[in-house]
Amino acid sequence: MGKRVGKQTVEIESKPRIIATSSIVGPKEGSGPLKDYFDIILEDDLNDKDSYEKAESSLIYTSISECIKKANLKEEDINYLFAGDLLNQLTSSSFAARDLNIPFVGLYGACSTMTESLSMASMIMDGGFANYVVAATSSHFSSAERQFRFPLEYGSQRSPTAQWTVTGSGAMVLGKEGNFPYVTFVTIGKVKDYGVCDVNNMGESMAPAAVDTIAQHLRDTGRDSNYYDLIATGDLGSVGKKLTEKLLLEYGYDIKNIYIDCGDEIFDHKKQGTNAGGSGCGCSAVVDCGYIYKNIIKGNLKKVLLVSTGALLSSTSCFQGLTIPGIAHAVAIETD
Amino acid sequence: MGKRVGKQTVEIESKPRIIATSSIVGPKEGSGPLKDYFDIILEDDLNDKDSYEKAESSLIYTSISECIKKANLKEEDINYLFAGDLLNQLTSSSFAARDLNIPFVGLYGACSTMTESLSMASMIMDGGFANYVVAATSSHFSSAERQFRFPLEYGSQRSPTAQWTVTGSGAMVLGKEGNFPYVTFVTIGKVKDYGVCDVNNMGESMAPAAVDTIAQHLRDTGRDSNYYDLIATGDLGSVGKKLTEKLLLEYGYDIKNIYIDCGDEIFDHKKQGTNAGGSGCGCSAVVDCGYIYKNIIKGNLKKVLLVSTGALLSSTSCFQGLTIPGIAHAVAIETD
């Protein structure tokens, strides 16, 4: 049964367990610094499909069904699928959900979708509405590039602050019991807009939302930032990460020693030419489901705050001269 | 505390109250058969903005803030806003949420978003996570038309099965107490795809999902369809409505006498030239928040099943030759 804590946070008293995760990535992510933590690395990012959109949908379908298998469950055991992606009208998730026999709640939070879906999944579990739920999301470099930016064939130059959309999908299965990492607190974020208009600088547009959600989470729970072994924003990239660190210092929180950003970690920016780092819903999804979850299971991390961040723009809103609002949701994951 | 009932339904035991609703519509909807039930009727569907997208965002902002006022509450009293719309990346809802100081959960279920947001709102209330929440959605004929179909300036001909996207937004505030209609059961739907490819025939693509969700809801709750004074799908239009009625008969449920479809009701199709009827998230939103809620309050209806229906297509998926998956979520609203 949920319990409100402070202004914006809820305690997840029943501690739903993350009993399995799965991650699937493209070849570029699969040759980056975190390659050893992903379950499946594609050789070809088309994944035998005839469009990048169909490929992306096959990624999220695969991560969800693999995750259910890993949890020793069947589709019919899962009460809800919470999922979303960056494609217009959630094409990837909707078509994946069509091929899965699971009641589907479509979510959109741009690149914050991993913690948005995990938040909803945790609250629904805690409310007693489900025995098992899945939280998932995906993104694909090539489908995102042509939808939000330019046709790939242009070979357009990228600005130094630009980020590289991750090709990948991550999924988590939550259950009630077992010796697994569990969710303890959820802080749903507010939309923050500091007037950034540069579509090639997502990190700057999302940083204020990350800062607001992290600071609110710490205030609400009465925790010091050092309570956590790791705070992982995603996907602010190197530019947004620096800003977040600096702004949080102004709020009195020095998180430097325990802070990573999923977009900053997933690529070797210089070698891989990814400028400010990775982005896309799939970025925090595969880093959370791969690198972070596996390090919790190994005992290297015990208390983690996941803070996926989203830039709530559309190509229409940008062309109409609007600024880029950001949002971030925080989920605390702990283990005994 | 939630309680699972049957395979796919949950009982909302705490009966969260719908303490206020609001509806705002464009001039065409405001001169249709339900005009007396809407709170605000715009004279100009641009609503003093310089784009239809900005106009749509102003509609959902207005319906949410008016609804909060009607409930005698302030923005800071609302713990969560559950909202979504048809525009790419939820432009309308995200920008409205930016101007509201409320933690925001973005949802996408195409035209099923009203009952999707109401389902999440009800479950989150019942789980004890909130004192007050808002569920809302919007659509706009002109922003939808140019995003999904053709520039308005083409003046393209419309097929007989085509529907007319409603310009409008509806919002509901849920609270814990008071003598108001309350939510008793929620059935989250599965994605159903019977292979319809015709983007000018949404009713046909969504009808199987409506049928599946209604039949499942009745099986799960053990209720006969005549338990309800009204079952309101939306927005199947006249074509989808006929199909739904017919298919439900095959499942053994004769709902003819208590069945309306929001898309079928909102326009006078012949006089207003809306072919198969209204559509868009705003359609079931304004009919539910206006016509149906007000009739419950008046005592004309006591037991209603709302079943918003969504077609999970994107222009990309259609251009790539994919079929149109449908989804429907059912929420039972009752009063003493």
Coordinates of C-alpha atoms in Angstrom, one line a residue, chain A residues 1-4 7-12 50-54 79-80 82 86-91 94-95 97-109 116 120 122-131 146-148 186 188-193 312-317 320 322-325 327 329, chain B residues 1-4 7-12 50-54 79-80 82 86-91 94-95 97-109 116 120 122-131 146-148 186 188-193 312-317 320 322-325 327 329:
Chain A
M1 CA 0.0 0.0 0.0
G2 CA 1.5 3.3 -1.1
K3 CA 2.6 5.9 1.3
R4 CA 3.2 9.5 0.4
K7 CA 5.7 16.5 -1.5
Q8 CA 6.4 14.4 -4.5
T9 CA 7.6 11.0 -3.5
V10 CA 5.9 7.7 -2.6
E11 CA 7.3 4.9 -0.5
I12 CA 6.8 1.5 -2.1
D50 CA 13.1 -4.3 -43.9
S51 CA 12.8 -1.0 -42.1
Y52 CA 14.5 0.6 -39.0
E53 CA 11.1 1.0 -37.4
K54 CA 10.3 -2.7 -37.7
N79 CA -0.7 -8.7 -15.7
Y80 CA 0.5 -5.5 -17.3
F82 CA 4.1 -0.7 -19.3
L86 CA 10.3 7.6 -29.2
L87 CA 8.6 6.8 -32.4
N88 CA 5.5 8.8 -33.3
Q89 CA 2.4 7.1 -31.7
L90 CA 4.7 4.6 -30.0
T91 CA 5.0 2.5 -33.1
S94 CA 2.4 -0.9 -29.9
F95 CA 3.4 -3.4 -32.5
A97 CA 2.4 -5.3 -27.6
R98 CA 0.2 -6.6 -30.5
D99 CA 2.4 -9.8 -30.6
L100 CA 2.3 -10.2 -26.8
N101 CA -0.8 -11.4 -25.1
I102 CA -0.5 -8.9 -22.2
P103 CA -2.7 -5.9 -21.2
F104 CA -0.9 -2.9 -22.4
V105 CA -0.4 0.6 -21.0
G106 CA 1.4 2.8 -23.5
L107 CA 3.6 5.5 -21.9
Y108 CA 5.5 8.5 -23.4
G109 CA 8.1 10.3 -21.4
E116 CA 8.4 6.2 -16.0
M120 CA 4.1 2.8 -12.8
S122 CA 6.2 -0.5 -9.0
M123 CA 3.1 1.5 -7.9
I124 CA 0.7 -0.9 -9.6
M125 CA 2.5 -3.9 -8.0
D126 CA 2.5 -2.1 -4.6
G127 CA -1.2 -1.3 -5.0
G128 CA -2.0 -5.0 -5.2
F129 CA -3.2 -4.9 -8.8
A130 CA -0.7 -7.4 -10.2
N131 CA 1.4 -10.4 -9.6
R146 CA 15.1 10.2 -39.7
Q147 CA 12.1 11.0 -37.6
F148 CA 13.7 13.9 -35.5
V186 CA 9.4 6.6 -6.6
I188 CA 7.5 11.3 -10.4
G189 CA 8.9 14.5 -11.9
K190 CA 7.4 17.8 -13.0
V191 CA 8.0 19.3 -16.4
K192 CA 10.8 21.9 -16.3
D193 CA 11.6 24.3 -19.1
L312 CA 9.6 16.6 -24.4
L313 CA 10.1 18.1 -27.9
S314 CA 8.6 17.1 -31.2
S315 CA 9.9 18.2 -34.6
T316 CA 6.6 20.3 -34.9
S317 CA 7.2 22.1 -31.6
Q320 CA 7.2 26.4 -34.4
L322 CA 9.0 26.4 -29.0
T323 CA 11.5 25.7 -26.2
I324 CA 12.4 22.1 -25.1
P325 CA 10.7 21.1 -21.8
I327 CA 11.2 15.7 -17.3
H329 CA 11.5 10.4 -12.8
Chain B
M1 CA -6.0 -1.7 -2.1
G2 CA -6.4 -3.4 -5.5
K3 CA -8.0 -6.7 -6.0
R4 CA -7.7 -8.8 -9.1
K7 CA -8.2 -12.6 -15.8
Q8 CA -7.9 -9.0 -16.7
T9 CA -9.9 -6.8 -14.4
V10 CA -9.2 -5.1 -11.0
E11 CA -11.7 -4.0 -8.5
I12 CA -11.1 -0.5 -7.2
D50 CA -0.9 31.1 -34.0
S51 CA -0.9 27.3 -34.7
Y52 CA -3.4 24.5 -34.3
E53 CA -0.9 22.6 -32.2
K54 CA -0.6 25.5 -29.7
N79 CA -0.5 14.7 -6.9
Y80 CA -0.4 13.4 -10.4
F82 CA -2.1 11.5 -16.2
L86 CA -2.5 12.3 -30.5
L87 CA 0.2 14.7 -31.5
N88 CA 3.7 13.3 -32.1
Q89 CA 5.6 13.0 -28.7
L90 CA 2.5 14.2 -26.9
T91 CA 3.1 17.9 -27.7
S94 CA 3.7 18.0 -22.5
F95 CA 3.4 21.7 -23.0
A97 CA 2.1 20.0 -18.2
R98 CA 5.0 22.5 -18.4
D99 CA 2.6 25.3 -17.4
L100 CA 1.1 23.3 -14.6
N101 CA 3.0 22.6 -11.4
I102 CA 2.0 18.9 -11.2
P103 CA 4.0 15.7 -11.5
F104 CA 3.3 14.4 -14.9
V105 CA 2.8 10.9 -16.3
G106 CA 2.5 11.0 -20.1
L107 CA 0.3 8.3 -21.7
Y108 CA -0.3 7.3 -25.2
G109 CA -3.2 5.0 -26.2
E116 CA -6.3 4.8 -20.1
M120 CA -4.2 4.8 -14.1
S122 CA -8.1 5.2 -10.4
M123 CA -5.5 2.6 -9.6
I124 CA -3.0 5.1 -8.2
M125 CA -5.7 6.6 -6.0
D126 CA -6.8 3.1 -4.8
G127 CA -3.2 2.2 -4.1
G128 CA -3.0 5.0 -1.6
F129 CA -0.4 7.0 -3.6
A130 CA -2.4 10.2 -4.0
N131 CA -5.1 12.4 -2.5
R146 CA -2.2 17.7 -41.1
Q147 CA -0.2 15.2 -39.0
F148 CA -2.0 12.0 -40.0
V186 CA -10.9 -1.2 -14.4
I188 CA -6.9 -2.7 -19.2
G189 CA -7.1 -4.0 -22.8
K190 CA -4.9 -6.1 -24.9
V191 CA -3.8 -5.0 -28.4
K192 CA -6.0 -6.6 -31.1
D193 CA -5.2 -6.6 -34.8
L312 CA -2.4 2.4 -32.7
L313 CA -1.2 3.4 -36.1
S314 CA 1.3 6.0 -37.1
S315 CA 1.7 7.5 -40.6
T316 CA 5.0 5.7 -40.8
S317 CA 3.5 2.3 -39.9
Q320 CA 5.2 0.8 -44.5
L322 CA 1.4 -2.4 -41.7
T323 CA -2.1 -3.2 -40.4
I324 CA -3.8 -1.1 -37.7
P325 CA -3.8 -2.5 -34.2
I327 CA -6.9 -1.2 -28.1
H329 CA -9.7 0.1 -21.8

